[in-house]
Tab-separated table of C-alpha atoms in Angstrom:
chain	number	residue	atom	x	y	z
A	1	MET	CA	13.502	-15.730	12.273
A	2	SER	CA	15.122	-14.183	15.341
A	3	PHE	CA	14.705	-10.597	16.474
A	4	GLU	CA	18.473	-10.120	16.141
A	5	ASN	CA	18.333	-11.133	12.483
A	6	TRP	CA	15.459	-8.740	11.804
A	7	ALA	CA	17.262	-5.922	13.635
A	8	ALA	CA	20.414	-6.517	11.585
A	9	PHE	CA	18.337	-6.398	8.396
A	10	ALA	CA	16.628	-3.168	9.463
A	11	ALA	CA	19.949	-1.521	10.383
A	12	ALA	CA	21.657	-2.559	7.139
A	13	SER	CA	18.623	-1.472	5.091
A	14	THR	CA	18.649	1.945	6.742
A	15	ILE	CA	22.315	2.445	5.864
A	16	LEU	CA	21.776	1.324	2.275
A	17	LEU	CA	18.653	3.426	1.764
A	18	VAL	CA	20.243	6.705	2.800
A	19	ILE	CA	22.960	6.323	0.151
A	20	PRO	CA	22.094	8.826	-2.598
A	21	GLY	CA	21.345	6.825	-5.750
A	22	PRO	CA	19.231	7.582	-8.848
A	23	THR	CA	15.992	7.432	-6.870
A	24	ILE	CA	17.130	9.826	-4.148
A	25	LEU	CA	18.617	12.215	-6.705
A	26	LEU	CA	15.212	12.304	-8.419
A	27	VAL	CA	13.446	12.968	-5.103
A	28	VAL	CA	15.874	15.775	-4.237
A	29	SER	CA	15.574	17.293	-7.715
A	30	TYR	CA	11.791	17.551	-7.461
A	31	ALA	CA	11.954	18.889	-3.900
A	32	LEU	CA	14.559	21.524	-4.780
A	33	GLY	CA	12.424	22.725	-7.661
A	34	GLN	CA	8.908	22.422	-6.253
A	35	GLY	CA	9.172	22.289	-2.483
A	36	TRP	CA	7.643	20.146	0.220
A	37	ARG	CA	4.502	19.195	-1.775
A	38	THR	CA	6.604	16.628	-3.636
A	39	ALA	CA	7.412	14.639	-0.469
A	40	LEU	CA	4.332	12.417	-0.238
A	41	PRO	CA	3.874	11.432	-3.921
A	42	MET	CA	7.604	10.828	-4.364
A	43	ALA	CA	7.809	8.705	-1.215
A	44	VAL	CA	4.795	6.633	-2.288
A	45	GLY	CA	6.280	6.143	-5.748
A	46	VAL	CA	9.605	5.052	-4.304
A	47	ALA	CA	7.902	2.571	-1.966
A	48	PHE	CA	5.908	1.036	-4.840
A	49	GLY	CA	9.052	0.851	-6.966
A	50	ASP	CA	10.985	-0.916	-4.231
A	51	PHE	CA	8.026	-3.253	-3.724
A	52	THR	CA	8.166	-4.216	-7.411
A	53	ALA	CA	11.921	-4.782	-7.494
A	54	MET	CA	12.035	-6.516	-4.115
A	55	THR	CA	9.155	-8.889	-4.899
A	56	LEU	CA	10.745	-9.985	-8.167
A	57	SER	CA	14.067	-10.485	-6.406
A	58	MET	CA	12.549	-12.443	-3.509
A	59	LEU	CA	10.749	-14.793	-5.878
A	60	GLY	CA	14.029	-15.482	-7.661
A	61	ILE	CA	15.829	-16.031	-4.367
A	62	GLY	CA	13.064	-18.393	-3.283
A	63	ALA	CA	13.659	-20.501	-6.381
A	64	LEU	CA	17.404	-20.621	-5.663
A	65	LEU	CA	16.728	-21.500	-2.035
A	66	ALA	CA	14.595	-24.448	-3.081
A	67	ALA	CA	16.995	-25.602	-5.787
A	68	SER	CA	20.395	-25.660	-4.127
A	69	ALA	CA	21.877	-24.895	-0.722
A	70	THR	CA	25.321	-24.525	-2.315
A	71	VAL	CA	24.154	-21.937	-4.843
A	72	PHE	CA	22.402	-20.043	-2.067
A	73	THR	CA	25.598	-20.026	0.036
A	74	VAL	CA	27.641	-18.779	-2.923
A	75	LEU	CA	25.082	-16.018	-3.459
A	76	LYS	CA	25.474	-14.935	0.167
A	77	VAL	CA	29.255	-14.685	-0.205
A	78	ILE	CA	28.873	-12.676	-3.420
A	79	GLY	CA	26.399	-10.433	-1.618
A	80	ALA	CA	28.908	-9.763	1.159
A	81	GLY	CA	31.473	-8.755	-1.443
A	82	TYR	CA	28.893	-6.493	-3.047
A	83	LEU	CA	28.315	-4.692	0.257
A	84	ILE	CA	32.052	-4.077	0.575
A	85	TYR	CA	32.187	-2.777	-3.010
A	86	LEU	CA	29.271	-0.393	-2.381
A	87	GLY	CA	30.976	0.847	0.779
A	88	ILE	CA	34.250	1.580	-1.019
A	89	MET	CA	32.454	3.392	-3.853
A	90	LEU	CA	30.470	5.472	-1.362
A	91	PHE	CA	33.590	6.304	0.671
A	92	ARG	CA	35.285	7.570	-2.510
A	93	ALA	CA	32.245	9.496	-3.735
A	94	GLY	CA	33.457	12.817	-2.342
A	95	GLY	CA	31.197	15.714	-1.425
A	96	THR	CA	28.892	16.210	-4.360
A	97	LEU	CA	25.193	15.467	-4.728
A	98	LYS	CA	24.382	16.000	-8.401
A	99	ALA	CA	20.710	16.921	-8.245
A	100	GLU	CA	19.482	19.867	-10.287
A	101	PRO	CA	16.097	21.451	-9.419
A	102	ARG	CA	13.222	20.223	-11.610
A	103	LEU	CA	11.108	23.260	-12.419
A	104	ASP	CA	8.624	21.555	-14.753
A	105	ALA	CA	5.216	21.596	-13.080
A	106	VAL	CA	3.734	18.098	-13.000
A	107	SER	CA	0.865	16.508	-11.091
A	108	SER	CA	1.329	14.384	-7.991
A	109	ALA	CA	0.293	11.308	-9.978
A	110	LYS	CA	3.027	11.927	-12.563
A	111	MET	CA	5.635	12.477	-9.855
A	112	MET	CA	4.580	9.219	-8.232
A	113	ALA	CA	4.766	7.344	-11.527
A	114	HIS	CA	8.186	8.832	-12.300
A	115	ALA	CA	9.539	7.740	-8.914
A	116	TRP	CA	8.089	4.249	-9.404
A	117	LEU	CA	9.658	3.885	-12.854
A	118	VAL	CA	13.106	5.064	-11.782
A	119	THR	CA	13.092	2.803	-8.721
A	120	ALA	CA	11.499	-0.343	-10.144
A	121	LEU	CA	13.026	-0.378	-13.618
A	122	ASN	CA	16.595	0.341	-12.566
A	123	PRO	CA	18.433	-2.987	-13.225
A	124	LYS	CA	20.673	-2.242	-10.254
A	125	SER	CA	17.676	-2.457	-7.899
A	126	ILE	CA	16.963	-6.121	-8.620
A	127	THR	CA	20.695	-6.937	-8.641
A	128	PHE	CA	21.031	-5.223	-5.287
A	129	PHE	CA	18.162	-7.117	-3.683
A	130	VAL	CA	19.379	-10.472	-5.019
A	131	ALA	CA	22.809	-9.814	-3.483
A	132	PHE	CA	21.569	-8.199	-0.261
A	133	LEU	CA	18.572	-10.218	0.929
A	134	PRO	CA	20.206	-13.666	1.201
A	135	GLN	CA	22.473	-12.316	3.962
A	136	PHE	CA	19.485	-12.333	6.314
A	137	LEU	CA	17.348	-15.245	5.149
A	138	ASP	CA	17.151	-18.389	7.252
A	139	ARG	CA	16.951	-21.488	5.043
A	140	HIS	CA	15.247	-23.410	7.858
A	141	ALA	CA	12.475	-20.857	8.483
A	142	ASP	CA	9.339	-20.308	6.424
A	143	PHE	CA	10.341	-18.339	3.325
A	144	TRP	CA	7.007	-16.568	2.776
A	145	THR	CA	6.858	-15.321	6.367
A	146	GLN	CA	10.362	-13.931	6.060
A	147	MET	CA	9.479	-12.363	2.723
A	148	LEU	CA	6.478	-10.582	4.253
A	149	ILE	CA	8.453	-9.293	7.250
A	150	PHE	CA	11.453	-8.149	5.240
A	151	GLU	CA	9.373	-6.455	2.544
A	152	THR	CA	7.177	-4.648	5.079
A	153	THR	CA	10.238	-3.452	6.986
A	154	PHE	CA	12.140	-2.329	3.907
A	155	LEU	CA	9.188	-0.546	2.314
A	156	ALA	CA	8.415	1.363	5.514
A	157	LEU	CA	12.048	2.451	5.720
A	158	ALA	CA	12.160	3.330	2.004
A	159	PHE	CA	9.036	5.495	2.348
A	160	ALA	CA	10.410	7.296	5.414
A	161	ASN	CA	13.804	7.801	3.770
A	162	ALA	CA	12.407	9.315	0.548
A	163	PHE	CA	9.954	11.468	2.516
A	164	GLY	CA	12.764	12.714	4.758
A	165	TYR	CA	15.064	13.514	1.843
A	166	ALA	CA	12.300	15.498	0.142
A	167	LEU	CA	11.563	17.535	3.269
A	168	ILE	CA	15.246	18.245	3.909
A	169	ALA	CA	15.811	19.287	0.299
A	170	ALA	CA	12.755	21.542	0.400
A	171	ARG	CA	13.381	23.114	3.814
A	172	ALA	CA	17.154	22.965	4.293
A	173	ARG	CA	18.578	23.230	0.800
A	174	ASN	CA	21.982	24.323	2.070
A	175	VAL	CA	22.424	20.894	3.682
A	176	VAL	CA	22.068	18.903	0.441
A	177	ARG	CA	24.371	21.399	-1.286
A	178	ASN	CA	27.056	21.421	1.427
A	179	PRO	CA	30.115	19.454	0.152
A	180	ARG	CA	31.525	18.960	3.652
A	181	ALA	CA	28.267	17.538	5.012
A	182	ILE	CA	27.856	15.204	2.019
A	183	ARG	CA	31.491	14.058	2.272
A	184	ILE	CA	31.140	13.173	5.967
A	185	PHE	CA	27.850	11.428	5.245
A	186	ASN	CA	29.341	9.392	2.385
A	187	ARG	CA	32.445	8.345	4.292
A	188	THR	CA	30.478	7.324	7.374
A	189	GLY	CA	28.013	5.298	5.319
A	190	GLY	CA	30.822	3.748	3.258
A	191	ALA	CA	32.696	2.629	6.346
A	192	LEU	CA	29.536	1.076	7.804
A	193	LEU	CA	28.847	-0.828	4.576
A	194	VAL	CA	32.385	-2.193	4.381
A	195	GLY	CA	32.096	-3.257	8.018
A	196	ALA	CA	28.790	-5.013	7.316
A	197	GLY	CA	30.316	-6.896	4.389
A	198	ILE	CA	33.383	-7.955	6.381
A	199	ALA	CA	31.200	-9.060	9.291
A	200	THR	CA	29.144	-11.214	6.919
A	201	VAL	CA	32.275	-12.842	5.473
A	202	ALA	CA	33.616	-13.489	8.977
A	203	MET	CA	30.302	-15.004	10.046
A	204	ARG	CA	30.314	-17.331	7.048
A	205	SER	CA	33.914	-18.341	7.814
A	206	GLY	CA	32.981	-19.039	11.415
A	207	ASN	CA	30.315	-21.471	10.270
């Protein structure tokens, strides 16, 4: 696997992770209600949840990779379309971040478990990984090495992203409640996702 391919994966993962989904809304809700102490347990829970969903997805992709090159290619094209779809939905999301403060006092262990459950058991997580990961896999390189590198990279980014969201929500609450800031954020991220999907389609066409 080339450095360029890894860098593209890391950049795309960063864009996708910062999109506010169910996991991030949960992180923000806890941070708004209980402050910065939620950052570490929530980030750990999110990382474990992504590890669960990503491992299951990678094992399924590995089976497809071994079974059929054609099916794998079709999956990559579908994944590119999925990126474009996510970008359009994000661009149209507007300026709201629907996260209400959670005031119920719970232990760090329970917060961690809650974050893990929401992240790992969301059906969209596995669907997302199945559509997203094939864009960066090299069929001619060792699958398990790529799996280790991609998982390590994604989990480190997922941890940092959840931790950052929690700290921002706890310390700068006006930012996560500012419609203009959220709108700019959503439209920028949406445009980048659409561009990534189009670039993937163009790359496949060039082959």
